[in-house]
Short mmCIF file of C-alpha atoms in Angstrom, two decimals:
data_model
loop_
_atom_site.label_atom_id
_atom_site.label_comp_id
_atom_site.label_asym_id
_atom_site.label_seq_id
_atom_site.Cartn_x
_atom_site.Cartn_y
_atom_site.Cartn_z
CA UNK A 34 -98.00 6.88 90.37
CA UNK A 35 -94.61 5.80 90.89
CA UNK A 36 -91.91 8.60 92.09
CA UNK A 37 -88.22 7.79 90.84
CA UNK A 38 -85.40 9.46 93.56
CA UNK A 39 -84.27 12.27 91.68
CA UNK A 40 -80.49 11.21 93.41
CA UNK A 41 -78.92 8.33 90.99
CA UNK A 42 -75.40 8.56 92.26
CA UNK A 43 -74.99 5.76 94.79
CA UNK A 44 -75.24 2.68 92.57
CA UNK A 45 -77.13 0.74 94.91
CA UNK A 46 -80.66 2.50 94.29
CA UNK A 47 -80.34 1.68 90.50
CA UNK A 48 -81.76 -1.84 90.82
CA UNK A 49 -84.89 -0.26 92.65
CA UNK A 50 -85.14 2.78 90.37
CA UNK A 51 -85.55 0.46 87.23
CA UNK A 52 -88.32 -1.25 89.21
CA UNK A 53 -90.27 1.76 89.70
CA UNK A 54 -89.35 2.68 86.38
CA UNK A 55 -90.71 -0.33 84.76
CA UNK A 56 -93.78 0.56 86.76
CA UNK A 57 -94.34 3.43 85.06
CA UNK A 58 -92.61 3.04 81.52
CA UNK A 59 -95.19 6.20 80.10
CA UNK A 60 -93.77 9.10 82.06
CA UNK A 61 -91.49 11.75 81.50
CA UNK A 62 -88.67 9.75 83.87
CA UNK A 63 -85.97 11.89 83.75
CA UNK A 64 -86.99 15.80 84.77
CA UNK A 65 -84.42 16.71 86.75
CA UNK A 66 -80.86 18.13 86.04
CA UNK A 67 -77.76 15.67 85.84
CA UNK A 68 -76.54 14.44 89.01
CA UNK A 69 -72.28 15.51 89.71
CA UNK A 70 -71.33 12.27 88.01
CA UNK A 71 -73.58 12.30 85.45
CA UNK A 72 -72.71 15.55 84.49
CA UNK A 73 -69.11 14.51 84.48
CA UNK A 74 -69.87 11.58 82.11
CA UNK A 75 -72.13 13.78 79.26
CA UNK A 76 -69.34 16.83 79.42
CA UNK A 77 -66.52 14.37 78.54
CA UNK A 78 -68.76 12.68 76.26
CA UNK A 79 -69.68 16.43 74.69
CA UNK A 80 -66.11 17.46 75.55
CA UNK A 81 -64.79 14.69 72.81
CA UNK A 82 -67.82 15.02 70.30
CA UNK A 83 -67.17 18.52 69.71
CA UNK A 84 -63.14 17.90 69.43
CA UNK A 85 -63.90 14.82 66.36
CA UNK A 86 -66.49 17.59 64.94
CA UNK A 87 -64.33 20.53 64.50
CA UNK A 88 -61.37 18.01 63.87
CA UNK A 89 -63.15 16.94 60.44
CA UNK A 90 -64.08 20.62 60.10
CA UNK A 91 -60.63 21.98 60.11
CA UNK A 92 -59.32 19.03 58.13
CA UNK A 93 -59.55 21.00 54.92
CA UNK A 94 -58.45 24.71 55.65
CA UNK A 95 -55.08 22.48 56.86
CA UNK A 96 -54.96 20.71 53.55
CA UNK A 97 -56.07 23.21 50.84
CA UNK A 98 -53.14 24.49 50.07
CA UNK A 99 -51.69 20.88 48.84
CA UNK A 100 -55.32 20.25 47.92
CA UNK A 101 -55.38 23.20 45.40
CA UNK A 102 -51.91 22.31 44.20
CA UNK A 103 -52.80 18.90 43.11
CA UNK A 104 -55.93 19.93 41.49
CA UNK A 105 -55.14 23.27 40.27
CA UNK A 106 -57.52 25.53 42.32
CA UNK A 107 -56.96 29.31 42.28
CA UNK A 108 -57.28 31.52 45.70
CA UNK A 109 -61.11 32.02 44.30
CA UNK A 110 -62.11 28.18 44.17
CA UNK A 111 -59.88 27.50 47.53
CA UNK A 112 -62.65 30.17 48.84
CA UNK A 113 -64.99 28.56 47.25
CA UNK A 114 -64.31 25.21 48.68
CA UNK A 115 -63.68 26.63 52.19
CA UNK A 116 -67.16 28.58 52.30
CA UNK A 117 -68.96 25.78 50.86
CA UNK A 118 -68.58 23.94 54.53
CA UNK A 119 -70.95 27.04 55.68
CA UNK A 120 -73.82 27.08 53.57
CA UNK A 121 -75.06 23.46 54.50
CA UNK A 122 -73.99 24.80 58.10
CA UNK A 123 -76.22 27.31 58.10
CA UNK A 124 -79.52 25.77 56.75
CA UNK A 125 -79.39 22.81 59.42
CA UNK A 126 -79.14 24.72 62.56
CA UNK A 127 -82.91 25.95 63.47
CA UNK A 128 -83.97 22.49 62.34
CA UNK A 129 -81.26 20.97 64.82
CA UNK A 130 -82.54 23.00 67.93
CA UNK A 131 -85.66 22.34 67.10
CA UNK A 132 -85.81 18.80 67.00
CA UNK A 133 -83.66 19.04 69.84
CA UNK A 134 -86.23 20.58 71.75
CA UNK A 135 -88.80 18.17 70.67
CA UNK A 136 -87.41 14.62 70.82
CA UNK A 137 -84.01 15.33 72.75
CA UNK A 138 -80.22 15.86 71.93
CA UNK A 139 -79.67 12.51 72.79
CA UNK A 140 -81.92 11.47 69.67
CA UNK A 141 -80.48 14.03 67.20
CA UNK A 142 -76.54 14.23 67.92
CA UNK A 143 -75.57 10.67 66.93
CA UNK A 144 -77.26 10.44 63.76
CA UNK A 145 -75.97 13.49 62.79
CA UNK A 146 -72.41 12.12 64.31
CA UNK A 147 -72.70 9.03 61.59
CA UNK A 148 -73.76 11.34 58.72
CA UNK A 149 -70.68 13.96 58.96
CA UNK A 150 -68.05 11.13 60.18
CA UNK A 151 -68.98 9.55 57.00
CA UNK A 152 -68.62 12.62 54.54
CA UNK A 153 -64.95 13.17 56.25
CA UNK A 154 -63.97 9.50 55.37
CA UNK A 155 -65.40 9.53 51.84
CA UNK A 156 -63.46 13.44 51.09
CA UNK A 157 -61.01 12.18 49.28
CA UNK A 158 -62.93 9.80 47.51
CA UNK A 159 -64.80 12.22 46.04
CA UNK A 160 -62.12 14.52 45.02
CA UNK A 161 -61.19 11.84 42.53
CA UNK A 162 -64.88 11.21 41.42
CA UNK A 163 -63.96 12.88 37.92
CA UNK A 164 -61.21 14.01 35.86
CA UNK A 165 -62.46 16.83 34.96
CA UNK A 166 -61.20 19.86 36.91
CA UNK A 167 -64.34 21.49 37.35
CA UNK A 168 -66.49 18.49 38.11
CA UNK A 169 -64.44 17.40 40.30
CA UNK A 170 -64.36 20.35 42.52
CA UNK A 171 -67.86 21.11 42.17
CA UNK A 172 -68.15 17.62 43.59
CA UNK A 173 -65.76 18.53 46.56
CA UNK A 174 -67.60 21.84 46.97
CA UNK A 175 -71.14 19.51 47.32
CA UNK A 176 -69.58 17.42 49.70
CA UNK A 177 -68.54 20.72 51.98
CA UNK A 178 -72.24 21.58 52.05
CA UNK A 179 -73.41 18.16 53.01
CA UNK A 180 -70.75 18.28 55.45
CA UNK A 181 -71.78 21.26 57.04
CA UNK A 182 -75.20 20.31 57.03
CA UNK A 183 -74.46 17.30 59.11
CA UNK A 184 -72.47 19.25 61.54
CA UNK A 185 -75.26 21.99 61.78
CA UNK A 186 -77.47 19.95 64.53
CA UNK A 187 -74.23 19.05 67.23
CA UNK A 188 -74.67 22.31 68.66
CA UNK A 189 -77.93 23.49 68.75
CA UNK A 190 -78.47 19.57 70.35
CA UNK A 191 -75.69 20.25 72.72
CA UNK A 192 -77.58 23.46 73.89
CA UNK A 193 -81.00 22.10 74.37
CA UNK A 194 -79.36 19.28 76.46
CA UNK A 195 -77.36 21.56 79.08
CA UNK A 196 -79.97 23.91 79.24
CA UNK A 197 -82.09 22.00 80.51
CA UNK A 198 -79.95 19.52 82.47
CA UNK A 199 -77.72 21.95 83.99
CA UNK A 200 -78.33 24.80 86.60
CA UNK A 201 -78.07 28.74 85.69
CA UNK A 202 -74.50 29.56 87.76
CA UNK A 203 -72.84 26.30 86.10
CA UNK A 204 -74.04 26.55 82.74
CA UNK A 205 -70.95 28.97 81.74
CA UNK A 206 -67.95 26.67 83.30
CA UNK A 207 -70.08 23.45 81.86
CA UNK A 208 -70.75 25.06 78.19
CA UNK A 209 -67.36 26.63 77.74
CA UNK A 210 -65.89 23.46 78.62
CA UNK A 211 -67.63 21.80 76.27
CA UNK A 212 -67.33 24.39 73.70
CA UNK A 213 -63.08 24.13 74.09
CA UNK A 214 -63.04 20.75 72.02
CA UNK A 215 -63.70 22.96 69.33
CA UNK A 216 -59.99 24.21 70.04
CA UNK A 217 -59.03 20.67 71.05
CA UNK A 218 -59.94 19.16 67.45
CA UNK A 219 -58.40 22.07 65.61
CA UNK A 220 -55.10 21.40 67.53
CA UNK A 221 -55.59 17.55 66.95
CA UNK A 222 -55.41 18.43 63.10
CA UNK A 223 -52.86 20.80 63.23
CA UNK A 224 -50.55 18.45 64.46
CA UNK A 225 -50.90 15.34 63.83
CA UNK A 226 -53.60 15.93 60.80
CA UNK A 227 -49.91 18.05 59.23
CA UNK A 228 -47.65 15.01 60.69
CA UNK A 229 -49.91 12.89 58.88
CA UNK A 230 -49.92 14.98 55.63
CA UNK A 231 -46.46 15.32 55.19
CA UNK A 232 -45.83 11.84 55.94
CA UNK A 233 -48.60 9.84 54.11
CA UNK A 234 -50.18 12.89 51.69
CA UNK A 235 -53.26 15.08 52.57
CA UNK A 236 -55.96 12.05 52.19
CA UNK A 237 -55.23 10.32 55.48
CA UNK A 238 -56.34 13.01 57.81
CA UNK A 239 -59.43 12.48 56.49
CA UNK A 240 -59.66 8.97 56.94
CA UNK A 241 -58.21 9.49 60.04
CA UNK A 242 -60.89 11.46 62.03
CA UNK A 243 -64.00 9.73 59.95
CA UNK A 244 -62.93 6.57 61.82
CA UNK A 245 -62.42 8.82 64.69
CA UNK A 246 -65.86 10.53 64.62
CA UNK A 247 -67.78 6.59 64.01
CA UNK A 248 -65.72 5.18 67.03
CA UNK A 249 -66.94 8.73 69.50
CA UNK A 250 -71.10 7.89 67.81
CA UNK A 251 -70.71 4.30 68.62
CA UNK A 252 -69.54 4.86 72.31
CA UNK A 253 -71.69 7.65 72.57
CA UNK A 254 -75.15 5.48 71.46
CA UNK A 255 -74.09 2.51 73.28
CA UNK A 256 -72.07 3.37 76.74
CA UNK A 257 -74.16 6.73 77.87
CA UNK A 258 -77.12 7.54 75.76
CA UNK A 259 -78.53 3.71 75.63
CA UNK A 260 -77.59 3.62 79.69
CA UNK A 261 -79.41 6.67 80.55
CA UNK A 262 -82.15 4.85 78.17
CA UNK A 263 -81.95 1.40 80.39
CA UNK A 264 -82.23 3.68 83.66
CA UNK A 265 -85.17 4.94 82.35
CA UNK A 266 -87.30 2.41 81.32
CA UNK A 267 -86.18 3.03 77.44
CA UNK A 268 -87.38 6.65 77.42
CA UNK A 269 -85.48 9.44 75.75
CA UNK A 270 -83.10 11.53 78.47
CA UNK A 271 -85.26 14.42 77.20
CA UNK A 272 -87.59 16.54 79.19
CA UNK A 273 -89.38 19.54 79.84
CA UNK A 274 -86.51 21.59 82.60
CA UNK A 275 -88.16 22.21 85.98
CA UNK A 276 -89.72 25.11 87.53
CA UNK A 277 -87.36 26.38 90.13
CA UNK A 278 -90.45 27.82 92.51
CA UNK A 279 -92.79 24.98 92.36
CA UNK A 280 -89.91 21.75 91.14
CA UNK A 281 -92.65 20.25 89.02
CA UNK A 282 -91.85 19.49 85.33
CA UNK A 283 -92.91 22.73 83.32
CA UNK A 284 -95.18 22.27 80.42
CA UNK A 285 -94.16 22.20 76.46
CA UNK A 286 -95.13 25.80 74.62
CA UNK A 287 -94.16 26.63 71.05
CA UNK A 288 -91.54 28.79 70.60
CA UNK A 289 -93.33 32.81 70.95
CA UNK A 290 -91.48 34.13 68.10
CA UNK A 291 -93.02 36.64 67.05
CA UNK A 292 -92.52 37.98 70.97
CA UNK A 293 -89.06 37.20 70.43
CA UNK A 294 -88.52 38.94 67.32
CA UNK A 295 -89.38 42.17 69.31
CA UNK A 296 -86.70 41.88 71.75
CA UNK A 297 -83.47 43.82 70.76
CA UNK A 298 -81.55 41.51 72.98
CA UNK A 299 -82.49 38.48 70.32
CA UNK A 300 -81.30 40.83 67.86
CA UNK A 301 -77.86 41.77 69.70
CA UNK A 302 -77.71 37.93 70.08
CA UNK A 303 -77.71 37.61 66.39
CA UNK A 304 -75.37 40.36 65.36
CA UNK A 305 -72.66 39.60 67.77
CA UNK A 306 -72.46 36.57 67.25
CA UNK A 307 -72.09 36.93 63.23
CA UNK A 308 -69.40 39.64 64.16
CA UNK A 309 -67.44 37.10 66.05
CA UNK A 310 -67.54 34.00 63.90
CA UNK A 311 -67.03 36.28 60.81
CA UNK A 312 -63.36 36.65 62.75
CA UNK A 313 -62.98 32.58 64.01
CA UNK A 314 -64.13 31.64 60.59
CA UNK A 315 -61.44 33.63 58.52
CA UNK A 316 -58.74 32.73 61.28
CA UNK A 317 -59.66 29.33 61.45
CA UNK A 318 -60.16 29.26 56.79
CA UNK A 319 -57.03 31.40 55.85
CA UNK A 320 -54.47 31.43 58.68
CA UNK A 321 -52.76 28.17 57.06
CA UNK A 322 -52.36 29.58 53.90
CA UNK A 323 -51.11 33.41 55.66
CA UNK A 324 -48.66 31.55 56.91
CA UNK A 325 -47.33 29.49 54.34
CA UNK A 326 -47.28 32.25 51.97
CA UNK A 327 -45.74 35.09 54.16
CA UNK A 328 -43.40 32.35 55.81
CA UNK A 329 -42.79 29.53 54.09
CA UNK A 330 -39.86 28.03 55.86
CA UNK A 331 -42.28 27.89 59.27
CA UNK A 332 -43.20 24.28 60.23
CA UNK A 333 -46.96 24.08 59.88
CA UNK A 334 -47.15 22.25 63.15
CA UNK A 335 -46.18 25.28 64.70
CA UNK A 336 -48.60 27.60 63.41
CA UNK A 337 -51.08 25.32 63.41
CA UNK A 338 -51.27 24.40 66.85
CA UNK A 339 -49.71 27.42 68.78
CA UNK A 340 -53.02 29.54 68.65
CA UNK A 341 -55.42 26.60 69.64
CA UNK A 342 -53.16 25.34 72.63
CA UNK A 343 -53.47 29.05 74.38
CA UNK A 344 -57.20 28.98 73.43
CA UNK A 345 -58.23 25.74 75.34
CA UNK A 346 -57.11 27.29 78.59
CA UNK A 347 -58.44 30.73 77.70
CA UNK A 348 -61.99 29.20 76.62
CA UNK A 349 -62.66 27.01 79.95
CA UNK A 350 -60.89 29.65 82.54
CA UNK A 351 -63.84 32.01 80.87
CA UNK A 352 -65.90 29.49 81.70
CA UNK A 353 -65.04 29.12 85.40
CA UNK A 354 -64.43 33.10 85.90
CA UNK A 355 -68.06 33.36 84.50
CA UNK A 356 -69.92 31.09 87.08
CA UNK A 357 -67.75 32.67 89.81
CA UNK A 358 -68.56 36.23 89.00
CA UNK A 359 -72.20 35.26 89.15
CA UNK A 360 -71.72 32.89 92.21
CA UNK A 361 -70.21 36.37 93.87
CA UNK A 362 -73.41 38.80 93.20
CA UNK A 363 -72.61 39.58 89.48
CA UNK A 364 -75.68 40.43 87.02
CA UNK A 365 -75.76 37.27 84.32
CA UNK A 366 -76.03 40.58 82.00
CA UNK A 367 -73.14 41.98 83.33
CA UNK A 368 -70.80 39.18 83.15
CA UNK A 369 -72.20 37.82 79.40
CA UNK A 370 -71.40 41.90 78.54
CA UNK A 371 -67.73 41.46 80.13
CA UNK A 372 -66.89 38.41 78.13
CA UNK A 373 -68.17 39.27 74.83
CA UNK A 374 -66.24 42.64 75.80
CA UNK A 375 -63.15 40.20 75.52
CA UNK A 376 -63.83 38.37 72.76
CA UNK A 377 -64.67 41.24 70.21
CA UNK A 378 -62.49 43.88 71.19
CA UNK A 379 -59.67 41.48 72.29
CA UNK A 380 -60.00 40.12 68.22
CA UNK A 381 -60.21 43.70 66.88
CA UNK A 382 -57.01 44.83 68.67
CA UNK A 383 -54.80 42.37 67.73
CA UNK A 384 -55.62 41.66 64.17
CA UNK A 385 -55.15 45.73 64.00
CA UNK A 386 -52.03 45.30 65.55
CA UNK A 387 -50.91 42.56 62.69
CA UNK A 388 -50.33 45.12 60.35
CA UNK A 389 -47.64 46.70 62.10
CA UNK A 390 -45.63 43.25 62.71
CA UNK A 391 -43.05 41.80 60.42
CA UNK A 392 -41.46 38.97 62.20
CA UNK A 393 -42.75 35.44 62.14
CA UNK A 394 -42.92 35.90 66.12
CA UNK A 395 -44.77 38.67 66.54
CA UNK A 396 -47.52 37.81 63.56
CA UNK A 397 -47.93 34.11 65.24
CA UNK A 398 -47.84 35.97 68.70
CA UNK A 399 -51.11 38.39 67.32
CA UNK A 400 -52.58 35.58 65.34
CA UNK A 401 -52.79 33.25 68.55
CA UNK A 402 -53.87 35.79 70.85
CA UNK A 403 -56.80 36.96 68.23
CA UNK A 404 -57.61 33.10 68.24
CA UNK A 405 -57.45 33.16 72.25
CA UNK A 406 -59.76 36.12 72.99
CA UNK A 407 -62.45 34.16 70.67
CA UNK A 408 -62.71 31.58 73.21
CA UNK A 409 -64.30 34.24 75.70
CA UNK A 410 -67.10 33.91 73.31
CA UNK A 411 -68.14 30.38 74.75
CA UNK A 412 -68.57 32.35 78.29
CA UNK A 413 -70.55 35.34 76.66
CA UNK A 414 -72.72 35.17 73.69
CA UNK A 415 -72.66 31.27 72.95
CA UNK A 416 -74.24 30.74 76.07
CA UNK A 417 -76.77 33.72 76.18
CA UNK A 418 -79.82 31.66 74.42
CA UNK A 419 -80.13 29.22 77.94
CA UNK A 420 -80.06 32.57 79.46
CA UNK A 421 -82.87 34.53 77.47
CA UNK A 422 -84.84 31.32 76.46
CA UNK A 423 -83.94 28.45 78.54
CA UNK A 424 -87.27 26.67 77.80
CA UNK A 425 -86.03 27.35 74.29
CA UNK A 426 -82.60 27.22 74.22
CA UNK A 427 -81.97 25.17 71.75
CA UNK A 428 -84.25 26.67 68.92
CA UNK A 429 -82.74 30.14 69.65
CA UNK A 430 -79.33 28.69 69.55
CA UNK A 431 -80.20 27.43 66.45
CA UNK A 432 -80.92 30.75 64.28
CA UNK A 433 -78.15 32.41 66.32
CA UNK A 434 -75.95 30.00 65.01
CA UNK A 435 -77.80 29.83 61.62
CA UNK A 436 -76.96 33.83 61.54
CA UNK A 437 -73.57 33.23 62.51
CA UNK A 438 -72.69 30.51 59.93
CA UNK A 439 -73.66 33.07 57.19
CA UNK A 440 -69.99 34.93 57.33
CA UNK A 441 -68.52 31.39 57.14
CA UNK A 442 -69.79 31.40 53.50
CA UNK A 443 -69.42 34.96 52.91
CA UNK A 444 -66.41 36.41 54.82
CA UNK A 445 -64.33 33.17 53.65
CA UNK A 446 -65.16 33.50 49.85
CA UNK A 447 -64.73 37.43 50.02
CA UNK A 448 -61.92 37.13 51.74
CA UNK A 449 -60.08 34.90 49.52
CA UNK A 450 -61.78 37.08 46.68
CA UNK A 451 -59.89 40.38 48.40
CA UNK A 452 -56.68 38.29 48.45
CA UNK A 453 -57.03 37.26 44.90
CA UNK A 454 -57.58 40.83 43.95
CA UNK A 455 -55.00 42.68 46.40
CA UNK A 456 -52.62 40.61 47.92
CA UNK A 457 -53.27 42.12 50.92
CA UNK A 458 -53.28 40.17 53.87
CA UNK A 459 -54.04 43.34 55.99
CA UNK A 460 -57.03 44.50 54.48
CA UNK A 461 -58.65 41.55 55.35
CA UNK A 462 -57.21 41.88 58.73
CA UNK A 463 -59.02 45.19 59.03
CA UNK A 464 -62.28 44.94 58.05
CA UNK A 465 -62.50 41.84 60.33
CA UNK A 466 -61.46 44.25 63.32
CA UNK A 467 -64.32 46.91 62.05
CA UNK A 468 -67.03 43.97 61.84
CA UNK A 469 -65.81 42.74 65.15
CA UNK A 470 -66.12 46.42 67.17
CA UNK A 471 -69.16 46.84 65.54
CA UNK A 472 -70.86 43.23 67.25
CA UNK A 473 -69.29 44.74 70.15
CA UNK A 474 -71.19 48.10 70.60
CA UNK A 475 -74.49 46.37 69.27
CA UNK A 476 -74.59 43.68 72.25
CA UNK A 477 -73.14 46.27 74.70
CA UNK A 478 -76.08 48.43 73.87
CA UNK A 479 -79.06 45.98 73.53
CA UNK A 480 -78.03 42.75 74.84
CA UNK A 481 -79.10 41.26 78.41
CA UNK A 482 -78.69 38.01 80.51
CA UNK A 483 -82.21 37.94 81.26
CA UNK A 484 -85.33 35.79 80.86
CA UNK A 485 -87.20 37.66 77.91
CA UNK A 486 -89.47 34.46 76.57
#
């Protein structure tokens, strides 16, 4: 049997890897972790995937106030719409770590790349489908759900891939990384997704970042996915991750769930992390529309990119600080614990403290921070799955994240419901805070960086 170097950095073994490669076209090439440049290459290439994704997710929350103007949609149906995005979200995401596990990320994230690149360009297309009012926006609410349904494998493939290409103490700096283009595309629409509004009307922000996310598949599938491919003798990237005692490749097991489902540190995994996107979903749905109501003479640039700009740095330095606390002796439980600790409590306080500010300053200056301490979450909780189930990282990921889509349907619609009813901005403020100490004390108590399956 032929034996491929496991060291593909200097570029002058390539010629004589693809040799032995060619010798030996039917095994599992590639079981190793990525080499320093090749790890470079997939987190820019992940880096910039997850920036177009969340770009075409945000694309609407940014325009639904002119949206709802031109097509006469109360606070109720704007909820409506906004929510939508999360029920296809959440019915994709086991099925997306899943197949992620079976045939590889590499497989699953560019055909799900074409599918919601697609939906974005067609948006306002559709919104023009019918005259009818209510046709037409149960058209745009359809399109939402296929949307979301589309976007519900990038992550759950994104997880499977660095948890098994990527060692334990540089998983957190390498995943939050990553996980900051979410921050990245929300501040590419917020300012020059509103430039583009206000100069050539809310349509061309879609167009805009459907071309955007075709272009990042394209380069994607044909400059690092098909030459990872070529270096392998046409064999997925995918493999089984390596036994760290014995370095063979470690063989395929279903997922033990009903193991799993016994473990209250699964079960912290799932509450926290609906507690915390329950709070980044209704930031990232309604802060737009807080803003233009309570301050209408504020440039939406401003708004909309202040909070993500602090949140890039905040989300990768969590990263970084992560690795290096477990690099220096730290428990992984300890440090996921003292993240999460950031993220939840860090949201609570300041969208408590919201209440008891009146200037535009000091309601942007809570607002962003709230966004900020969210971006601990990448470091913390996001990550936890390769920590608890790195063999299965990316099916875990995938009904944590199914669990935390489900107050991206429900805390956006009942929000907007509350503000339709109250027109109180604040008591949707506060019962955020309450669901956010409560993920808080639930993954303090129960949750754990260990191995548990």
């Amino acid at each position: 049997m032929a034996v491929v170097s496991t060291d593909l950095i200097e570029d002058g073994q390539l010629l004589k890897e693809c040799i032995l490669i060619k010798e030996n076209t039917k095994s599992p090439i590639d079981n190793r972790i990525w080499s320093k440049s090749e790890k470079k290459q997939w987190v820019i290439g992940l880096f910039s995937g997850t920036t177009f994704l969340y770009a075409a997710r945000t694309i609407m929350p940014l325009c639904v106030v002119a949206v709802s103007e031109e097509l006469h949609w109360d606070k109720t149906e704007s909820g409506m719409v906004l929510s939508a995005f999360f029920w296809g979200y959440c019915m994709t995401q086991f099925l997306g770590g899943y197949l992620s596990d079976i045939v590889g990320g590499d497989v699953v994230l560019p055909i799900a790349a074409c599918m919601w690149s697609l939906i974005t360009f067609w948006t306002p297309w559709f919104a023009y489908l019918s005259t009818d009012k209510n046709y037409a926006l149960y058209i745009v609410v359809l399109s939402r759900v296929l949307l979301g349904a589309s976007q519900g494998f990038h992550y759950p493939g994104m997880t499977s891939l660095i948890s098994r290409k990527v060692l334990e103490n540089q998983r957190s700096f390498t995943y939050s990384v990553v996980a900051a283009g979410s921050y990245v595309g929300t501040l590419l629409t917020g300012s020059l997704g509103s430039i583009m509004m206000d100069e050539y009307g809310w349509q061309m922000p879609f167009y805009c970042i459907g071309l955007l996310g075709i272009s990042w598949m394209l380069l994607m599938r044909y400059m690092l996915i098909a030459k990872q491919r070529w270096r392998n003798g046409g064999l997925s990237i995918y493999s089984e991750p390596l036994n760290e005692k014995t370095g063979k490749m470690e063989q395929k097991t279903p997922v033990p769930w009903l193991i799993l489902l016994t473990k209250p540190a699964f079960w912290s995994l799932l509450v926290g992390h609906f507690c915390e996107n329950n709070a980044f979903y209704i930031l990232l749905s309604w802060m737009p529309t807080y803003f233009h109501e309570n301050f209408p003479s504020a440039k939406g640039w401003v708004f909309n990119v202040v909070p993500w700009v602090i949140t890039i740095p905040s989300s990768i330095g969590s990263g970084y600080l992560a690795d290096l606390m477990i690099n220096n002796g730290y428990s992984v439980t300890f440090v996921r614990k003292f993240m999460e600790s950031v993220a939840l409590l860090g949201t609570a306080l300041f969208l408590s403290l919201i209440s008891f500010a009146s200037s535009y300053s000091m309601c942007l200056t809570c607002l962003a921070l709230a966004v900020a301490c969210c971006g601990f979450h990448s470091s913390g909780i996001l990550v936890n799955p390769q920590d608890i189930a790195p063999r299965h990282a990316g099916s875990v990921f995938g009904i944590m994240n199914m669990a935390g889509a489900i107050p991206g349907f429900i805390g956006v619609y009942v929000a907007g419901h509350i503000l339709e009813a109250t027109k109180s901005w604040n008591a949707v403020f506060g019962q955020t805070a309450v669901v956010c100490l409560f993920g808080w004390i639930v993954f303090i108590l129960f949750g754990t960086g260990k191995k548990v399956i």
